[in-house]
Coordinates of C-alpha atoms and ligand atoms in Angstrom, one line a residue:
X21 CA 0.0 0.0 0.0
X22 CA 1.3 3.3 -0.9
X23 CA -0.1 6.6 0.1
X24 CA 2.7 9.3 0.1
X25 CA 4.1 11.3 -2.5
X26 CA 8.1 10.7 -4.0
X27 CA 9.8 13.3 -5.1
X28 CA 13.5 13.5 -6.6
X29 CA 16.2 16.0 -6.9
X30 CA 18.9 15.5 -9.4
X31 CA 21.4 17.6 -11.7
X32 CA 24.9 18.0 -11.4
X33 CA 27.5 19.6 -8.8
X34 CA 26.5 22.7 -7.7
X35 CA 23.2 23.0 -9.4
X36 CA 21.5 24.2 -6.1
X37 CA 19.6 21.0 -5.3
X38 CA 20.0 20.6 -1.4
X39 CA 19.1 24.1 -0.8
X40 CA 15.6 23.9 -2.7
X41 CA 15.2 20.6 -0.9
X42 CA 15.9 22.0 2.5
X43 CA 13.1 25.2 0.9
X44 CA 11.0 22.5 -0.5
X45 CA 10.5 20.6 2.8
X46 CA 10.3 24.1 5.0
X47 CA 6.9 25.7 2.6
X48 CA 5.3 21.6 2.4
X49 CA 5.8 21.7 6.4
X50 CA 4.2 25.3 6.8
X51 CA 1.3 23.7 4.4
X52 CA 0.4 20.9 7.2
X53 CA 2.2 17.9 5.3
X54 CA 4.5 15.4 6.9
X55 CA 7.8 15.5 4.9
X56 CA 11.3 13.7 5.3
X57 CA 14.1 14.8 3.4
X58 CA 16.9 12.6 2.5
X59 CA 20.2 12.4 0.5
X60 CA 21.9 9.5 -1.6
X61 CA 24.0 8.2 -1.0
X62 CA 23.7 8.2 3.0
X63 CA 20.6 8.8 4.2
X64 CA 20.7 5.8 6.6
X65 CA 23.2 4.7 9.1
X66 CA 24.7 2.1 7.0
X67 CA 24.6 4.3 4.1
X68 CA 26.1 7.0 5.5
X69 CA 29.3 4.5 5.9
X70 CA 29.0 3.9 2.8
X71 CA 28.8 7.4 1.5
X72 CA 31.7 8.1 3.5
X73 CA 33.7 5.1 1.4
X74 CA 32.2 6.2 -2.1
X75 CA 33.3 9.9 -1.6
X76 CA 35.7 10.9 1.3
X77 CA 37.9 7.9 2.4
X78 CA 41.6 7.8 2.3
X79 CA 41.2 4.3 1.2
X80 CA 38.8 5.2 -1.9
X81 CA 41.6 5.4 -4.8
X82 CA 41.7 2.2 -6.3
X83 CA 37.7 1.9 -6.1
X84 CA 36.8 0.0 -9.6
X85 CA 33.7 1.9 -11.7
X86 CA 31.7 -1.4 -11.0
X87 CA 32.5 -1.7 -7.1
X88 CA 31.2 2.2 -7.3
X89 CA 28.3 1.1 -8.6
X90 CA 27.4 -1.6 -6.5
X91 CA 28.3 0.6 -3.4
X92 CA 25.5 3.5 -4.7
X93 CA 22.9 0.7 -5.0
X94 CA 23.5 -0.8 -1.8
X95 CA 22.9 2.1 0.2
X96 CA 20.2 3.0 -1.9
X97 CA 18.5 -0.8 -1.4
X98 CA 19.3 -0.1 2.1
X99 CA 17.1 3.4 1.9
X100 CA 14.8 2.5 0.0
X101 CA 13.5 -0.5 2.2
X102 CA 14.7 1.1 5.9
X103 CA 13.1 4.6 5.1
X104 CA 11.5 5.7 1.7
X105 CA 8.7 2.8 1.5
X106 CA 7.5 2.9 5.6
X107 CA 7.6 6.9 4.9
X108 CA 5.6 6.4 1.6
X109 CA 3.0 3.8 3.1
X110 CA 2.5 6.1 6.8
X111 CA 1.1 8.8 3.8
X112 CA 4.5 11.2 3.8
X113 CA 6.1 13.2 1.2
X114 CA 9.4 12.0 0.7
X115 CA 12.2 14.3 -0.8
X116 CA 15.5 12.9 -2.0
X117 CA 18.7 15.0 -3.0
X118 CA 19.2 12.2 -5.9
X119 CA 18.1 9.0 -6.4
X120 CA 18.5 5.8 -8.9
X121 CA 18.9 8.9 -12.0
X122 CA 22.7 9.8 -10.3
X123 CA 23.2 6.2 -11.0
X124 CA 22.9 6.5 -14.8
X125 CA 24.5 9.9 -15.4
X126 CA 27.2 9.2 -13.0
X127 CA 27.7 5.4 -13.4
X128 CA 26.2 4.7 -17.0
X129 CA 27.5 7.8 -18.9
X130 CA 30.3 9.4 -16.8
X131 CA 32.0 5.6 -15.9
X132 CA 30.7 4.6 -19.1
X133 CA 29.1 1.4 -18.0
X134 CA 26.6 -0.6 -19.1
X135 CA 23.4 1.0 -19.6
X136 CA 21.5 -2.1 -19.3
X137 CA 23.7 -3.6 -16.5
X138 CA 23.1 -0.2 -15.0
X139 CA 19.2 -1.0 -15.1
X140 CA 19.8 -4.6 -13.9
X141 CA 21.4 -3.4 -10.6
X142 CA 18.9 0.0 -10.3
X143 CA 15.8 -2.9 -10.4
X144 CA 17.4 -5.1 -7.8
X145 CA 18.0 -1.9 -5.0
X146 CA 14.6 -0.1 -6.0
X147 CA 12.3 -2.8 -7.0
X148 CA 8.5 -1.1 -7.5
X149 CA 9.4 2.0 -5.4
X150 CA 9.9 4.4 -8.2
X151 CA 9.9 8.8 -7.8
X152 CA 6.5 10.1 -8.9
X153 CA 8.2 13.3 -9.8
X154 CA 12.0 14.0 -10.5
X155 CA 12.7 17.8 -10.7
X156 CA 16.5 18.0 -12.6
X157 CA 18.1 21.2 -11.8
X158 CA 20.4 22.6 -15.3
X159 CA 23.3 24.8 -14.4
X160 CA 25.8 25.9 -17.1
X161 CA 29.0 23.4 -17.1
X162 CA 31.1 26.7 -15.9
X163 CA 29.0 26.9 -12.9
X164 CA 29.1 23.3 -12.2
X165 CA 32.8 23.6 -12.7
X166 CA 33.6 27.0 -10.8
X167 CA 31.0 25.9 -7.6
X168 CA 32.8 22.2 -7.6
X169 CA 36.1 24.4 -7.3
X170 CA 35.2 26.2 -4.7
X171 CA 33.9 23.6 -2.8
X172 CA 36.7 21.4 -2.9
X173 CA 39.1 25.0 -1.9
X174 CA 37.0 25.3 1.3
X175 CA 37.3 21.5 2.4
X176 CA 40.8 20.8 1.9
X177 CA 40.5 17.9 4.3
X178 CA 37.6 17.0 3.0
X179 CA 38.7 15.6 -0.2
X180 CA 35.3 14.1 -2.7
X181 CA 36.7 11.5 -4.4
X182 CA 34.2 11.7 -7.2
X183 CA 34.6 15.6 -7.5
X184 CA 38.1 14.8 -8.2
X185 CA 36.8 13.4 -12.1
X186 CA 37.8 15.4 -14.6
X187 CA 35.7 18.0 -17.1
X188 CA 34.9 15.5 -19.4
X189 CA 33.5 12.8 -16.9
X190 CA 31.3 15.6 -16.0
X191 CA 30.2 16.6 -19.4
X192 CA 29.4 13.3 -20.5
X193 CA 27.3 13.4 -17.2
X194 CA 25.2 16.5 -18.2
X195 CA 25.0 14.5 -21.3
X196 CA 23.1 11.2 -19.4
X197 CA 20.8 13.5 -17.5
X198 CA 19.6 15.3 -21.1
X199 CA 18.9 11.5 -22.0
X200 CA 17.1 10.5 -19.0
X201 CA 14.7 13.8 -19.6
X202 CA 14.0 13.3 -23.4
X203 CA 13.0 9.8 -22.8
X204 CA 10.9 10.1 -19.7
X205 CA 9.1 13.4 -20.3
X206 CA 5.9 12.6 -17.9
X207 CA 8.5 11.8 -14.3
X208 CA 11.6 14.4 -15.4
X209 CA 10.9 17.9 -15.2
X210 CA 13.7 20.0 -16.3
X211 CA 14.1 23.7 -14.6
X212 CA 16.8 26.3 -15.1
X213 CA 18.9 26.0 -11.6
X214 CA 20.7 29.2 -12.6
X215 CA 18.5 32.1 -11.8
X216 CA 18.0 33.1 -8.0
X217 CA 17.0 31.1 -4.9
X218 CA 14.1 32.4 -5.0
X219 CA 13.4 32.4 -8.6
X220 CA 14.3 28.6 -9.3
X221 CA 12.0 28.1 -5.7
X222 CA 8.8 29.7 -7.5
X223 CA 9.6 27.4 -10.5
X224 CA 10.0 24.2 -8.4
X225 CA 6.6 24.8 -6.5
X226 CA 4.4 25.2 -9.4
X227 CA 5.7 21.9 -10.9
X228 CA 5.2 20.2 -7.1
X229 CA 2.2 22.3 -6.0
X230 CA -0.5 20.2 -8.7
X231 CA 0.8 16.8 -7.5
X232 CA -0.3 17.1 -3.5
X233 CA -1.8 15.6 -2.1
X234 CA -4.8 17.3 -0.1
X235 CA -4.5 18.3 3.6
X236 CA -7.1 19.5 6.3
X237 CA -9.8 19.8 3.6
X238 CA -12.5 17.5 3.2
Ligands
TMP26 P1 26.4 15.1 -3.2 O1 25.5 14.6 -2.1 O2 27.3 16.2 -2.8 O3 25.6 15.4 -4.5 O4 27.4 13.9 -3.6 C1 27.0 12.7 -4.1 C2 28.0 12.3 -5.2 O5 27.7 11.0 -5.5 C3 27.9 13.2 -6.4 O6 29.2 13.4 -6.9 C4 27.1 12.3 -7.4 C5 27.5 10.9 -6.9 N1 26.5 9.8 -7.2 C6 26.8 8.9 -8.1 O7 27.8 8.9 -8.7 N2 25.9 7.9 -8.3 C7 24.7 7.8 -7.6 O8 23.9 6.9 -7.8 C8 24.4 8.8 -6.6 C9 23.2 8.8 -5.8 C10 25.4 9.8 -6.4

């Protein structure tokens, strides 16, 4: 039984998604609905250690594009059954800073593996629990670039292992999320993350705002 609304965020670095997630979750909370936010990958205990292997880890540099893969999909079986489908069937709106899409940009067109094997392992950590909406945030590749710079200059012991790819792995990136939109036109709704906070804010509610759910009206 499912009764809540699933919504994801996805786009490249620095495309603004966590902040109109954390803006998102604030206006749907003033509204009266119950809403959990949550990132991939991490988002539970045992895929927070895994985030912390994928990205930050001093032992991360011989991770294999495969082992990367099957890291992203084990947190993400682990979310999917420990959080996203309880929240989903208790009747909440659940909003995730990426989901199964990262996998195919990041893994299928940045590592350049397997589309199809791609979809085998996706299938095996998500089984039926799919987004009902996916908003992807554009930002110019210079953005991308110049806010990944900065980021990694103001966390020098912080180093993001996958932030360390270079400009190509992130254009062909770009390039996978284009794909995912054109061919699923009805869940992918594409908005310009480049303008204000505000701005791109007003544009993500009046995608979200129609596909509520009613509350405290009957
Ligand atoms: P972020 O939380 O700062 O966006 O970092 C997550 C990183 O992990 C980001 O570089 C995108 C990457 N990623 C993948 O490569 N594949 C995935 O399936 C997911 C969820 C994230």
């Amino acid at each position: 039984m499912r009764k809540g609304l699933f919504i994801t965020f996805e786009g490249s670095e620095g495309c603004g998604k966590s902040t109109q997630v954390e803006l998102l979750a604030r206006r749907l909370r003033s509204l009266g609905h119950r809403v959990r936010t949550l990132r991939e990958p991490g988002g539970t205990p045992i895929g927070e250690e895994i985030r912390h292997t994928l990205k930050h880890s001093h032992q991360n540099h011989a991770m294999t594009a495969e082992a990367e893969l099957l890291l992203m999909n084990a947190s993400r079986a682990q979310l999917v059954r420990e959080v996203i489908r309880p929240a989903l069937d208790a009747g909440e709106i659940v909003l995730s800073d990426r989901f199964y899409d990262s996998t195919t940009a990041y893994q299928g067109y940045g590592r350049e593996l397997d589309l199809q094997m791609i979809k085998t392992v996706i299938d095996v950590a998500v089984g039926e629990t799919r987004p009902d909406l996916t908003l992807f945030l554009t930002v110019s590749p210079e953005i991308s670039e110049m806010r990944r710079a900065m980021r990694q200059s103001t966390l020098p012991f912080m180093r993001d292992r996958i932030e360390e790819a270079d400009k190509k792995f992130f254009e062909r990136v770009i390039k996978g999320y284009e794909a995912i939109a054109a061919s699923e036109k009805r869940r992918v709704r594409v908005l310009d993350g480049s303008g204000s906070t505000e701005n791109v804010c007003t544009k993500i509610w009046e995608v979200v705002e129609p596909a509520l759910p009613k509350v405290g009206r009957w």
